[in-house]
């Protein structure tokens, strides 16, 4: 399928099994991913939503090579990332694909200034463009004050500002694909909006592709052209966001959609209706997906 | 709800400052509020307004450079500011517990989940290994994690699973007050709702109060009996949830509501939503 619309990223039948060895008793296995197929178009965003523990972060970590797949292939611009042999190509891949984590603090070193963080990234990947002017240019691009920010330490910035620094770092290494794992969930509403707007801008103006892992379906609608819904290590529904979020067809997606908090509706201690419905949906959704049904052009759901 | 009217916790003119190189910065400025028995009190406000600072101060878990400058915090009528170290240790977790913001990172990374339950249970009374295992299994099940996962280490669990473990730990010793600072940020909305309903169910069964801090106003309205709105270190408005949702008195509260993104609720979903 080598037309000019090569996906920037494709996951083909990805499976990931973890083995946990407890101190006592037999080893256990966790099937974190089962036969996952996903694709992301250049300059677009794909939202990955789904149950806690369903394998979203595992997908992200495999893309940035923190984990190896148990089976299946990950294609970046058409070539299998497992086939990258030499160091130079490896370096290039690591540069092209960057991950931004939920906790904006976790990936910044508290002992170094923002200038240090960005210059280090610039020097590694664009040695001719690592001067003060380049640091300022990148800060400006992510909406941080280029005058005052360089000399600050991570703890002197708010969560939203730190998250912007993380995006700035991805720009400094000239990333083409950003895997953003819940980048806004620790931020409050107003700041969350501005970080989302930043991602939207990087996508539209820089042509960056984004895999956006989130629990917030409303923000998926804002940012992502396509959405995939995961449950127990499998993709159960995927397609254009307007279809998947606007008119979900799989029972798990419908459940997810219906559980979005509504301020007019009080949670009740005795509301076993919701839990028992959720339990039924989980049971019905847990079995191995044998095929996908096309509900509308490009909108697929797992056979149930 | 069987609310009786003696406040469980009384906060009076609480002022918390951060000592900085220059003038001290008052993150909490003479704040007063009560938390009644069996009440869920919500605390909302934008990032940096002082919510977490209050949460830490209430448990006296604030650390330098934070300092309680003035005011009082009374738990069942006794000022906790007078507690000595021994008393505080016994009081925390058994009478008051806390789920920290970024609870997902508050677990001990080199200890299995079972180990963390074991430590806490042992620190608060004699208990056998079998009982520890049974209790851990029960608490994990309550937050939707299979009991066999008790042998896992934190890095082997997803972010949301770690957050659920932190919630389970906070509920284990059946405290009278649980301070929850952004307790469900890492959860999908289905699990979030199930767990919060479970918290409400346990509250009916055991009786406890909750201070619920979140930036998700919709969620706050769903679970709180009363809501306090904070801005710049002060509580600008406090009232019943009904009043704060339908009839806010302050412009600031109205602005918070209008900043909230809303998703049209499709009714075809078939979920039992009411
Ligand atoms: N290093 C690991 N060792 C063992 N099991 C792991 C490891 N990493 C993840 N898992 C398991 O794989 C499954 C998927 O985890 P993952 O972190 O991908 O979930 P997630 O969808 O990101 O969830 P959340 O929304 O809660 O962050 C979970 O059952 C988790 O416990
Ligand atoms: N260790 C600290 N040193 C100095 N100032 C701090 C410290 N921690 C928090 N602050 C400041 O106190 C204020 C309240 O912070 P916090 O209680 O964390 O707010 P919230 O939880 O409402 O987001 C903020 O202005 C923050 O910058
Ligand atoms: Mg995750
Ligand atoms: Mg906070």
Coordinates of C-alpha atoms and ligand atoms in Angstrom, one line a residue:
Chain A
X1 CA 0.0 0.0 0.0
X2 CA 2.8 2.4 -0.9
X3 CA 0.8 5.4 -2.2
X4 CA 1.8 8.9 -1.1
X5 CA -0.3 8.5 2.0
X6 CA 2.1 6.2 3.9
X7 CA 1.1 6.2 7.5
X8 CA 3.7 7.8 9.7
X9 CA 3.1 5.0 12.2
X10 CA 1.5 1.6 12.0
X11 CA 1.1 -1.1 14.6
X12 CA 0.4 -4.5 13.1
X13 CA -0.9 -7.3 15.3
X14 CA 1.0 -6.1 18.3
X15 CA 1.0 -8.4 21.3
X16 CA 2.8 -7.7 24.6
X17 CA 2.9 -10.2 27.4
X18 CA 4.5 -9.3 30.8
X19 CA 5.8 -11.9 33.2
X20 CA 5.5 -11.1 36.9
X21 CA 7.5 -13.2 39.3
X22 CA 6.2 -12.8 42.8
X23 CA 8.4 -13.6 45.8
X24 CA 6.1 -16.5 46.7
X25 CA 4.1 -18.7 44.4
X26 CA 4.2 -19.2 40.6
X27 CA 4.9 -16.6 38.0
X28 CA 2.0 -14.8 36.4
X29 CA 1.6 -13.4 33.0
X30 CA -0.3 -10.3 32.0
X31 CA -1.5 -10.0 28.4
X32 CA -1.1 -6.2 28.2
X33 CA -1.8 -6.1 24.4
X34 CA -3.6 -8.5 22.2
X35 CA -3.4 -8.2 18.5
X36 CA -3.4 -4.4 18.3
X37 CA -3.7 -2.7 14.9
X38 CA -3.4 1.1 14.8
X39 CA -2.4 3.6 12.2
X40 CA -1.6 7.3 12.4
X41 CA -1.5 9.6 9.4
X42 CA 1.2 12.3 9.1
X43 CA 0.2 15.6 10.5
X44 CA -2.8 14.2 12.3
X45 CA -3.6 13.2 15.8
X46 CA -4.9 9.8 16.9
X47 CA -6.5 9.7 20.4
X48 CA -6.1 6.5 22.3
X49 CA -8.7 6.2 25.0
X50 CA -10.0 3.4 27.1
X51 CA -10.1 1.6 30.4
X52 CA -7.4 2.1 33.0
X53 CA -4.9 -0.7 32.6
X54 CA -6.1 -1.5 29.0
X55 CA -2.6 -1.1 27.5
X56 CA -2.6 2.5 26.3
X57 CA 0.7 3.5 27.9
X58 CA 2.2 0.1 26.9
X59 CA 1.4 1.0 23.3
X60 CA 3.2 4.4 23.8
X61 CA 6.2 2.8 25.5
X62 CA 6.6 0.3 22.7
X63 CA 6.6 3.0 20.1
X64 CA 9.4 4.8 21.9
X65 CA 11.2 1.5 22.4
X66 CA 11.0 1.2 26.1
X67 CA 9.5 -2.2 25.6
X68 CA 9.8 -4.7 22.8
X69 CA 6.8 -6.3 21.3
X70 CA 6.2 -10.0 22.1
X71 CA 4.9 -10.3 18.5
X72 CA 3.8 -8.1 15.7
X73 CA 5.4 -5.2 13.9
X74 CA 5.7 -1.4 14.4
X75 CA 6.2 0.4 11.2
X76 CA 7.6 4.0 11.2
X77 CA 7.2 5.6 7.8
X78 CA 6.9 2.2 6.3
X79 CA 9.8 0.4 7.9
X80 CA 9.9 -2.0 10.8
X81 CA 11.5 -0.4 13.8
X82 CA 12.8 -3.8 14.9
X83 CA 15.0 -3.8 11.8
X84 CA 16.9 -0.6 12.7
X85 CA 20.4 -2.0 13.0
X86 CA 23.0 0.8 13.1
X87 CA 23.4 3.4 15.8
X88 CA 22.9 6.3 13.5
X89 CA 19.5 5.1 12.4
X90 CA 18.6 4.3 15.9
X91 CA 19.5 7.8 17.0
X92 CA 17.5 9.2 14.1
X93 CA 14.4 7.3 15.2
X94 CA 14.8 8.2 18.8
X95 CA 14.9 11.8 17.7
X96 CA 11.9 11.6 15.4
X97 CA 9.7 10.1 18.0
X98 CA 9.3 11.7 21.4
X99 CA 7.2 10.9 24.4
X100 CA 5.6 13.5 26.8
X101 CA 4.4 12.1 30.1
X102 CA 1.5 12.8 32.4
X103 CA 3.6 14.1 35.2
X104 CA 5.2 17.2 33.8
X105 CA 7.8 17.1 36.5
X106 CA 9.0 13.5 36.1
X107 CA 11.0 14.1 32.9
X108 CA 12.8 17.4 34.0
X109 CA 15.9 17.4 36.1
X110 CA 15.3 19.6 39.1
X111 CA 18.9 20.6 39.3
X112 CA 19.1 22.2 35.9
X113 CA 17.7 25.3 34.3
X114 CA 15.3 25.3 31.4
X115 CA 18.1 26.6 29.2
X116 CA 20.2 23.6 30.1
X117 CA 17.4 21.2 29.2
X118 CA 16.8 22.7 25.9
X119 CA 20.4 23.3 24.9
X120 CA 21.2 19.7 25.7
X121 CA 18.5 18.5 23.5
X122 CA 19.5 20.9 20.7
X123 CA 23.1 20.0 21.0
X124 CA 22.4 16.3 20.7
X125 CA 20.3 16.6 17.6
X126 CA 21.0 20.0 15.9
X127 CA 24.5 20.9 17.0
X128 CA 24.6 24.0 14.7
X129 CA 21.5 25.4 16.3
X130 CA 22.0 25.3 20.0
X131 CA 22.7 28.9 20.8
X132 CA 20.6 31.2 23.1
X133 CA 18.7 32.5 20.1
X134 CA 17.5 29.0 19.3
X135 CA 16.5 28.3 22.8
X136 CA 14.4 31.5 22.7
X137 CA 12.9 30.7 19.4
X138 CA 11.7 27.3 20.7
X139 CA 10.4 28.8 24.0
X140 CA 8.5 31.3 22.0
X141 CA 7.0 28.6 19.8
X142 CA 5.5 26.8 22.8
X143 CA 4.2 30.1 24.3
X144 CA 6.8 30.5 27.1
X145 CA 8.4 33.9 27.8
X146 CA 11.8 33.6 26.0
X147 CA 13.3 36.3 28.3
X148 CA 12.6 35.0 31.8
X149 CA 12.2 31.3 31.2
X150 CA 15.7 30.1 30.3
X151 CA 17.2 30.8 33.7
X152 CA 14.3 29.2 35.7
X153 CA 14.4 25.8 37.3
X154 CA 11.6 23.3 36.8
X155 CA 10.1 23.9 40.3
X156 CA 9.7 27.5 39.5
X157 CA 7.3 26.8 36.8
X158 CA 3.6 25.8 37.0
X159 CA 2.5 22.4 35.8
X160 CA 1.3 23.8 32.5
X161 CA 4.5 25.6 31.9
X162 CA 6.6 22.5 32.7
X163 CA 4.5 20.6 30.2
X164 CA 5.2 23.3 27.6
X165 CA 8.9 22.8 28.3
X166 CA 8.5 19.1 27.6
X167 CA 6.9 20.0 24.2
X168 CA 9.7 22.5 23.6
X169 CA 12.2 19.7 24.2
X170 CA 10.5 17.5 21.6
X171 CA 10.7 20.5 19.1
X172 CA 14.4 20.9 20.0
X173 CA 15.2 17.4 18.7
X174 CA 13.0 18.0 15.6
X175 CA 10.5 15.3 16.5
X176 CA 8.0 14.3 13.9
X177 CA 5.8 12.1 16.1
X178 CA 4.9 12.9 19.7
X179 CA 3.5 10.3 22.0
X180 CA 1.7 12.3 24.6
X181 CA 0.6 10.1 27.5
X182 CA -2.1 12.0 29.4
X183 CA -0.2 15.2 29.1
X184 CA -3.0 17.3 30.7
X185 CA -4.5 15.2 33.3
X186 CA -2.6 16.8 36.2
X187 CA -3.4 20.2 35.0
X188 CA -6.6 22.2 35.8
X189 CA -9.1 23.2 33.2
X190 CA -7.8 26.6 32.1
X191 CA -4.2 25.4 31.8
X192 CA -5.3 22.2 30.2
X193 CA -7.0 24.1 27.5
X194 CA -3.8 26.1 26.7
X195 CA -1.7 22.9 26.5
X196 CA -4.3 21.4 24.2
X197 CA -4.2 24.5 22.0
X198 CA -0.4 24.2 21.9
X199 CA -0.7 20.6 20.6
X200 CA -3.3 21.6 18.1
X201 CA -0.9 24.4 16.9
X202 CA 2.1 22.1 16.7
X203 CA 0.0 19.7 14.6
X204 CA -1.4 22.4 12.3
X205 CA 1.7 24.6 11.9
X206 CA 4.5 22.1 12.3
X207 CA 2.9 19.2 10.8
X208 CA 3.6 17.1 13.8
X209 CA 1.8 13.8 14.3
X210 CA 0.4 13.1 17.7
X211 CA -0.6 9.9 19.5
X212 CA -2.7 11.4 22.2
X213 CA -3.4 9.1 25.1
X214 CA -6.1 10.4 27.3
X215 CA -9.0 9.8 29.7
X216 CA -10.7 12.9 28.6
X217 CA -13.0 12.2 25.7
X218 CA -14.0 15.8 25.3
X219 CA -10.4 16.8 24.6
X220 CA -10.1 13.9 22.1
X221 CA -12.9 15.6 20.2
X222 CA -11.0 18.9 20.1
X223 CA -7.6 17.6 19.0
X224 CA -7.8 14.3 17.3
X225 CA -9.1 13.4 13.8
X226 CA -9.2 9.8 14.7
X227 CA -9.9 7.9 17.9
X228 CA -9.2 4.3 19.0
X229 CA -10.8 2.8 22.1
X230 CA -9.0 0.1 24.0
X231 CA -10.3 -2.4 26.4
X232 CA -8.3 -5.2 28.1
X233 CA -5.4 -5.0 25.7
X234 CA -7.5 -4.9 22.5
X235 CA -8.8 -2.1 20.3
X236 CA -12.6 -2.4 20.4
X237 CA -13.6 0.6 18.3
X238 CA -11.8 3.0 16.0
X239 CA -12.4 5.5 13.3
X240 CA -13.1 9.2 12.9
X241 CA -13.4 10.9 16.2
X242 CA -16.8 12.4 15.3
X243 CA -18.1 8.9 14.8
X244 CA -16.4 7.1 17.7
X245 CA -17.1 9.8 20.3
X246 CA -20.2 11.3 18.7
X247 CA -22.0 8.1 17.9
X248 CA -20.2 5.2 19.6
X249 CA -21.3 1.8 18.4
X250 CA -19.4 -0.6 20.7
X251 CA -21.0 -1.1 24.1
X252 CA -17.8 -0.3 26.0
X253 CA -17.4 3.0 24.2
X254 CA -21.0 3.7 24.9
X255 CA -20.4 3.0 28.5
X256 CA -17.4 5.3 28.6
X257 CA -19.4 8.0 26.9
X258 CA -22.3 7.8 29.3
X259 CA -20.0 7.9 32.4
X260 CA -18.6 11.3 31.6
X261 CA -19.5 13.4 34.7
X262 CA -22.6 15.4 34.4
X263 CA -22.9 18.0 37.1
X264 CA -26.6 17.8 37.3
X265 CA -26.5 14.1 38.2
X266 CA -25.5 13.1 41.7
X267 CA -23.6 9.9 42.3
X268 CA -25.5 7.7 44.7
X269 CA -24.2 5.1 47.1
X270 CA -27.0 2.7 46.1
X271 CA -26.7 3.1 42.4
X272 CA -25.9 -0.5 41.6
X273 CA -27.5 -0.1 38.2
X274 CA -24.4 1.6 36.8
X275 CA -22.0 -0.9 38.3
X276 CA -24.0 -3.9 37.2
X277 CA -24.4 -2.5 33.7
X278 CA -20.6 -1.8 33.7
X279 CA -19.9 -5.4 34.8
X280 CA -22.1 -6.8 32.0
X281 CA -20.4 -4.6 29.4
X282 CA -16.9 -5.6 30.6
X283 CA -17.8 -9.3 30.4
X284 CA -19.2 -8.9 26.9
X285 CA -16.1 -7.0 25.8
X286 CA -13.4 -9.1 27.3
X287 CA -13.4 -12.0 24.9
X288 CA -10.8 -12.3 22.1
X289 CA -11.7 -10.0 19.2
X290 CA -12.0 -12.1 16.0
X291 CA -12.8 -9.5 13.5
X292 CA -13.8 -5.9 13.0
X293 CA -17.1 -4.7 11.5
X294 CA -17.2 -1.6 9.4
X295 CA -20.0 0.5 10.7
X296 CA -19.5 3.5 8.5
X297 CA -16.6 4.4 6.2
X298 CA -13.4 4.0 8.3
X299 CA -15.4 3.4 11.5
X300 CA -14.8 -0.1 12.9
X301 CA -16.0 -2.0 15.9
X302 CA -15.0 -5.3 17.3
X303 CA -17.4 -8.1 16.6
X304 CA -19.4 -8.8 19.8
Chain B
X1 CA -27.4 10.8 55.0
X2 CA -27.2 10.6 58.8
X3 CA -25.3 13.8 59.3
X4 CA -25.1 15.0 62.8
X5 CA -24.2 18.6 63.3
X6 CA -21.0 18.6 65.4
X7 CA -18.3 19.3 62.9
X8 CA -15.7 16.6 62.6
X9 CA -13.1 19.1 61.6
X10 CA -13.0 22.8 62.2
X11 CA -10.6 25.0 60.4
X12 CA -10.4 28.5 61.9
X13 CA -8.5 31.4 60.4
X14 CA -5.8 29.1 59.0
X15 CA -2.9 30.9 57.5
X16 CA -0.1 28.9 55.8
X17 CA 2.9 30.6 54.4
X18 CA 5.8 29.5 52.3
X19 CA 9.1 31.0 53.5
X20 CA 10.9 32.3 50.5
X21 CA 14.1 34.3 50.1
X22 CA 12.1 37.5 50.2
X23 CA 8.8 38.0 52.0
X24 CA 6.9 34.9 53.1
X25 CA 4.2 33.9 50.6
X26 CA 0.8 33.3 52.1
X27 CA -0.6 30.4 50.1
X28 CA -3.6 30.1 52.5
X29 CA -4.9 33.3 53.9
X30 CA -7.1 33.1 57.0
X31 CA -9.3 30.4 55.8
X32 CA -12.2 29.0 57.9
X33 CA -14.5 26.1 57.2
X34 CA -16.0 23.0 58.9
X35 CA -16.3 19.5 57.7
X36 CA -19.4 17.8 59.2
X37 CA -19.7 14.2 60.2
X38 CA -20.4 12.1 57.1
X39 CA -20.0 15.0 54.8
X40 CA -18.3 15.2 51.5
X41 CA -16.9 18.7 51.2
X42 CA -15.6 19.7 47.8
X43 CA -12.8 22.2 47.4
X44 CA -12.4 23.7 43.9
X45 CA -10.3 26.5 42.4
X46 CA -7.7 26.9 39.8
X47 CA -4.2 25.6 40.0
X48 CA -2.0 27.3 42.5
X49 CA -4.9 28.7 44.6
X50 CA -3.8 26.7 47.7
X51 CA -5.9 23.6 47.7
X52 CA -3.1 21.1 48.2
X53 CA -1.5 23.4 50.7
X54 CA -4.6 23.2 52.8
X55 CA -4.8 19.4 52.3
X56 CA -1.2 18.9 53.7
X57 CA -1.7 21.4 56.5
X58 CA -4.9 19.6 57.7
X59 CA -2.9 16.4 58.2
X60 CA 0.1 18.4 59.4
X61 CA 2.1 16.8 56.6
X62 CA 3.2 20.2 55.3
X63 CA 7.0 20.4 55.1
X64 CA 9.4 23.3 55.2
X65 CA 9.3 25.9 53.7
X66 CA 5.6 25.7 54.5
X67 CA 4.6 27.0 57.9
X68 CA 1.3 27.2 59.7
X69 CA 1.5 30.9 60.7
X70 CA -1.7 31.2 62.6
X71 CA -5.2 29.8 63.1
X72 CA -6.3 26.5 64.4
X73 CA -7.3 23.0 63.1
X74 CA -9.6 21.0 65.4
X75 CA -10.4 17.4 64.9
X76 CA -13.3 16.2 67.1
X77 CA -12.7 19.4 69.1
X78 CA -9.0 18.8 69.8
X79 CA -6.5 21.1 68.3
X80 CA -4.2 18.9 66.2
X81 CA -1.6 21.7 66.3
X82 CA -0.9 20.6 69.8
X83 CA -0.3 16.9 68.9
X84 CA 3.2 15.5 69.6
X85 CA 4.9 13.3 67.1
X86 CA 3.8 10.1 68.7
X87 CA 0.1 11.2 68.7
X88 CA 0.3 12.4 65.2
X89 CA 1.6 9.1 63.9
X90 CA -1.2 7.2 65.6
X91 CA -3.8 9.7 64.4
X92 CA -2.7 9.7 60.7
X93 CA -4.1 6.8 58.6
X94 CA -6.2 5.4 61.5
X95 CA -8.3 8.5 62.0
X96 CA -7.4 10.7 59.0
X97 CA -5.9 9.5 55.8
X98 CA -5.0 11.1 52.6
X99 CA -4.8 10.3 48.9
X100 CA -2.2 12.6 47.5
X101 CA -2.2 14.4 44.2
X102 CA 0.0 12.3 42.0
X103 CA -0.8 9.4 44.3
X104 CA 0.4 7.3 41.5
X105 CA 3.9 8.3 42.5
X106 CA 3.4 8.2 46.2
X107 CA 3.8 4.4 46.5
X108 CA 7.1 3.0 47.6
X109 CA 8.7 1.8 44.3
X110 CA 10.8 -0.9 45.8
X111 CA 8.0 -2.6 47.8
X112 CA 5.3 -4.9 46.5
X113 CA 1.7 -3.7 46.9
X114 CA 1.2 -6.4 49.6
X115 CA 4.3 -5.1 51.4
X116 CA 2.8 -1.6 51.5
X117 CA -0.5 -2.8 52.9
X118 CA 1.4 -5.0 55.4
X119 CA 3.5 -2.1 56.6
X120 CA 0.5 0.1 57.2
X121 CA -1.6 -2.6 58.9
X122 CA 1.3 -3.7 61.2
X123 CA 2.0 -0.2 62.2
X124 CA -1.5 0.1 63.6
X125 CA -2.1 -3.1 65.5
X126 CA -1.2 -6.8 65.8
X127 CA -2.2 -8.7 62.7
X128 CA -1.3 -12.1 61.2
X129 CA 0.1 -12.6 57.7
X130 CA -3.1 -14.4 56.6
X131 CA -5.2 -11.5 57.8
X132 CA -3.0 -9.1 56.0
X133 CA -3.3 -11.0 52.8
X134 CA -7.1 -11.3 53.2
X135 CA -7.5 -7.6 53.9
X136 CA -5.2 -6.6 51.0
X137 CA -7.2 -8.8 48.6
X138 CA -10.5 -7.3 49.9
X139 CA -9.3 -3.8 49.5
X140 CA -7.8 -4.3 46.0
X141 CA -11.0 -6.0 44.9
X142 CA -12.9 -3.0 46.1
X143 CA -11.0 -0.7 43.7
X144 CA -11.3 -3.2 40.8
X145 CA -7.9 -4.7 40.9
X146 CA -7.5 -8.5 40.8
X147 CA -6.2 -9.8 44.2
X148 CA -3.4 -11.7 42.5
X149 CA -1.9 -8.3 41.6
X150 CA -0.9 -7.7 45.3
X151 CA 2.5 -9.2 44.5
X152 CA 3.2 -6.6 41.8
X153 CA 5.5 -3.7 42.3
X154 CA 4.3 -0.2 41.5
X155 CA 6.1 0.1 38.1
X156 CA 4.3 -3.1 37.0
X157 CA 0.9 -1.4 37.4
X158 CA -0.6 1.2 35.1
X159 CA -0.9 4.8 36.3
X160 CA -4.6 4.3 37.1
X161 CA -4.0 1.1 38.9
X162 CA -1.4 2.8 41.2
X163 CA -3.9 5.6 41.9
X164 CA -6.5 2.9 42.9
X165 CA -4.0 1.3 45.2
X166 CA -3.4 4.6 46.9
X167 CA -7.2 5.0 47.3
X168 CA -7.5 1.5 48.7
X169 CA -4.7 2.2 51.2
X170 CA -6.4 5.3 52.4
X171 CA -9.6 3.4 53.1
X172 CA -8.1 0.4 54.7
X173 CA -7.9 1.6 58.4
X174 CA -11.4 3.0 58.2
X175 CA -10.5 6.6 59.1
X176 CA -13.1 9.2 60.1
X177 CA -11.8 11.7 57.5
X178 CA -10.2 11.1 54.2
X179 CA -8.5 14.0 52.4
X180 CA -8.6 13.3 48.6
X181 CA -6.4 15.6 46.5
X182 CA -7.2 15.0 42.9
X183 CA -7.7 11.3 43.6
X184 CA -9.0 10.1 40.2
X185 CA -7.0 12.1 37.6
X186 CA -5.5 8.9 36.2
X187 CA -8.7 7.0 35.9
X188 CA -11.1 6.5 33.0
X189 CA -14.6 7.8 33.8
X190 CA -16.2 4.4 34.2
X191 CA -13.8 3.2 36.9
X192 CA -13.8 6.7 38.4
X193 CA -17.6 6.5 38.8
X194 CA -17.5 3.0 40.1
X195 CA -14.9 3.8 42.7
X196 CA -16.6 7.0 43.9
X197 CA -19.9 5.3 44.2
X198 CA -18.1 2.7 46.3
X199 CA -16.6 5.4 48.5
X200 CA -20.2 6.8 49.0
X201 CA -21.4 3.3 49.7
X202 CA -18.7 2.8 52.3
X203 CA -19.5 6.1 53.8
X204 CA -23.1 5.0 54.4
X205 CA -21.9 1.7 55.9
X206 CA -19.0 2.9 58.0
X207 CA -19.5 6.7 58.3
X208 CA -16.7 9.0 57.4
X209 CA -16.1 12.4 56.0
X210 CA -14.3 13.4 52.8
X211 CA -12.5 16.5 51.8
X212 CA -12.6 16.2 48.0
X213 CA -10.3 18.3 46.0
X214 CA -10.5 18.3 42.2
X215 CA -10.3 20.6 39.2
X216 CA -13.1 18.7 37.6
X217 CA -16.1 20.7 38.6
X218 CA -18.7 18.4 37.1
X219 CA -17.3 15.5 39.2
X220 CA -17.1 17.7 42.3
X221 CA -20.8 18.6 41.9
X222 CA -21.6 14.9 41.5
X223 CA -20.1 13.8 44.8
X224 CA -20.0 16.8 47.2
X225 CA -22.6 17.7 49.8
X226 CA -21.1 21.2 50.0
X227 CA -18.6 23.0 47.9
X228 CA -16.0 25.7 48.7
X229 CA -14.6 27.8 45.9
X230 CA -11.0 29.0 46.4
X231 CA -9.2 31.8 44.8
X232 CA -5.7 33.2 45.6
X233 CA -5.5 31.5 49.0
X234 CA -9.0 32.4 50.2
X235 CA -12.4 30.7 50.1
X236 CA -14.5 33.1 48.1
X237 CA -17.7 31.2 48.3
X238 CA -19.0 28.1 50.2
X239 CA -22.4 26.6 50.0
X240 CA -24.5 23.5 49.3
X241 CA -23.7 21.8 46.0
X242 CA -27.2 22.8 44.7
X243 CA -26.5 26.4 45.5
X244 CA -23.0 26.5 44.0
X245 CA -24.2 24.8 40.8
X246 CA -27.5 26.5 40.2
X247 CA -27.1 29.8 42.0
X248 CA -23.5 30.9 42.4
X249 CA -23.2 34.2 44.2
X250 CA -19.7 35.1 43.0
X251 CA -18.6 36.1 39.5
X252 CA -15.5 34.0 40.0
X253 CA -17.6 30.8 40.6
X254 CA -19.7 31.6 37.5
X255 CA -16.5 32.0 35.5
X256 CA -15.2 28.7 36.7
X257 CA -18.4 27.0 35.5
X258 CA -18.3 28.6 32.1
X259 CA -14.6 27.6 31.6
X260 CA -15.7 24.0 31.8
X261 CA -15.7 22.1 28.5
X262 CA -19.0 20.3 28.0
X263 CA -19.7 17.2 26.0
X264 CA -23.2 16.6 24.7
X265 CA -24.6 13.6 26.4
X266 CA -25.9 11.1 23.9
X267 CA -28.9 9.3 25.4
X268 CA -28.7 6.4 23.0
X269 CA -25.9 5.0 25.0
X270 CA -28.2 2.7 26.9
X271 CA -26.3 3.0 30.1
X272 CA -28.3 3.2 33.2
X273 CA -27.5 6.8 33.9
X274 CA -30.1 7.9 36.2
Ligands
LIG1 N1 6.6 -3.3 33.3 C1 5.5 -4.0 33.5 N2 5.6 -5.2 34.1 C2 4.4 -5.9 34.2 N3 3.2 -5.5 33.9 C3 3.1 -4.4 33.3 C4 4.2 -3.5 33.1 N4 3.8 -2.4 32.5 C5 2.5 -2.5 32.3 N5 2.0 -3.7 32.8 C6 0.6 -4.2 32.8 O1 0.1 -4.1 31.5 C7 -1.3 -3.6 31.6 C8 -1.5 -2.4 30.7 O2 -0.8 -1.3 31.4 P1 -0.7 0.2 30.8 O3 0.2 1.0 31.6 O4 -0.4 0.1 29.3 O5 -2.2 0.6 30.9 P2 -2.9 2.0 30.5 O6 -4.0 1.7 29.5 O7 -1.9 3.1 30.2 O8 -3.7 2.3 31.9 P3 -3.9 3.8 32.7 O9 -5.0 4.4 32.0 O10 -4.4 3.3 34.0 O11 -2.6 4.5 32.7 C9 -1.6 -3.5 33.0 O12 -2.2 -4.7 33.5 C10 -0.3 -3.3 33.7 O13 -0.3 -3.8 35.0
LIG2 N1 7.4 24.5 48.3 C1 6.8 25.7 47.9 N2 7.6 26.8 48.0 C2 7.0 28.0 47.7 N3 5.7 28.2 47.2 C3 5.0 27.1 47.1 C4 5.5 25.8 47.4 N4 4.5 24.9 47.2 C5 3.5 25.6 46.7 N5 3.7 26.9 46.6 C6 2.8 28.0 46.2 O1 1.7 28.0 47.0 C7 0.5 28.3 46.2 C8 -0.5 27.2 46.4 O2 -0.1 25.9 45.9 P1 -0.9 24.6 46.0 O3 -1.5 24.5 47.4 O4 -0.1 23.5 45.5 O5 -2.1 24.9 45.0 P2 -3.2 24.0 44.3 O6 -3.2 22.6 45.0 O7 -4.5 24.7 44.6 O8 -2.9 23.9 42.9 C9 1.0 28.4 44.7 O9 1.1 29.8 44.5 C10 2.3 27.7 44.8 O10 3.2 28.3 43.8
LIG3 MG1 -1.2 4.8 31.3
LIG4 MG1 -2.7 20.8 44.1

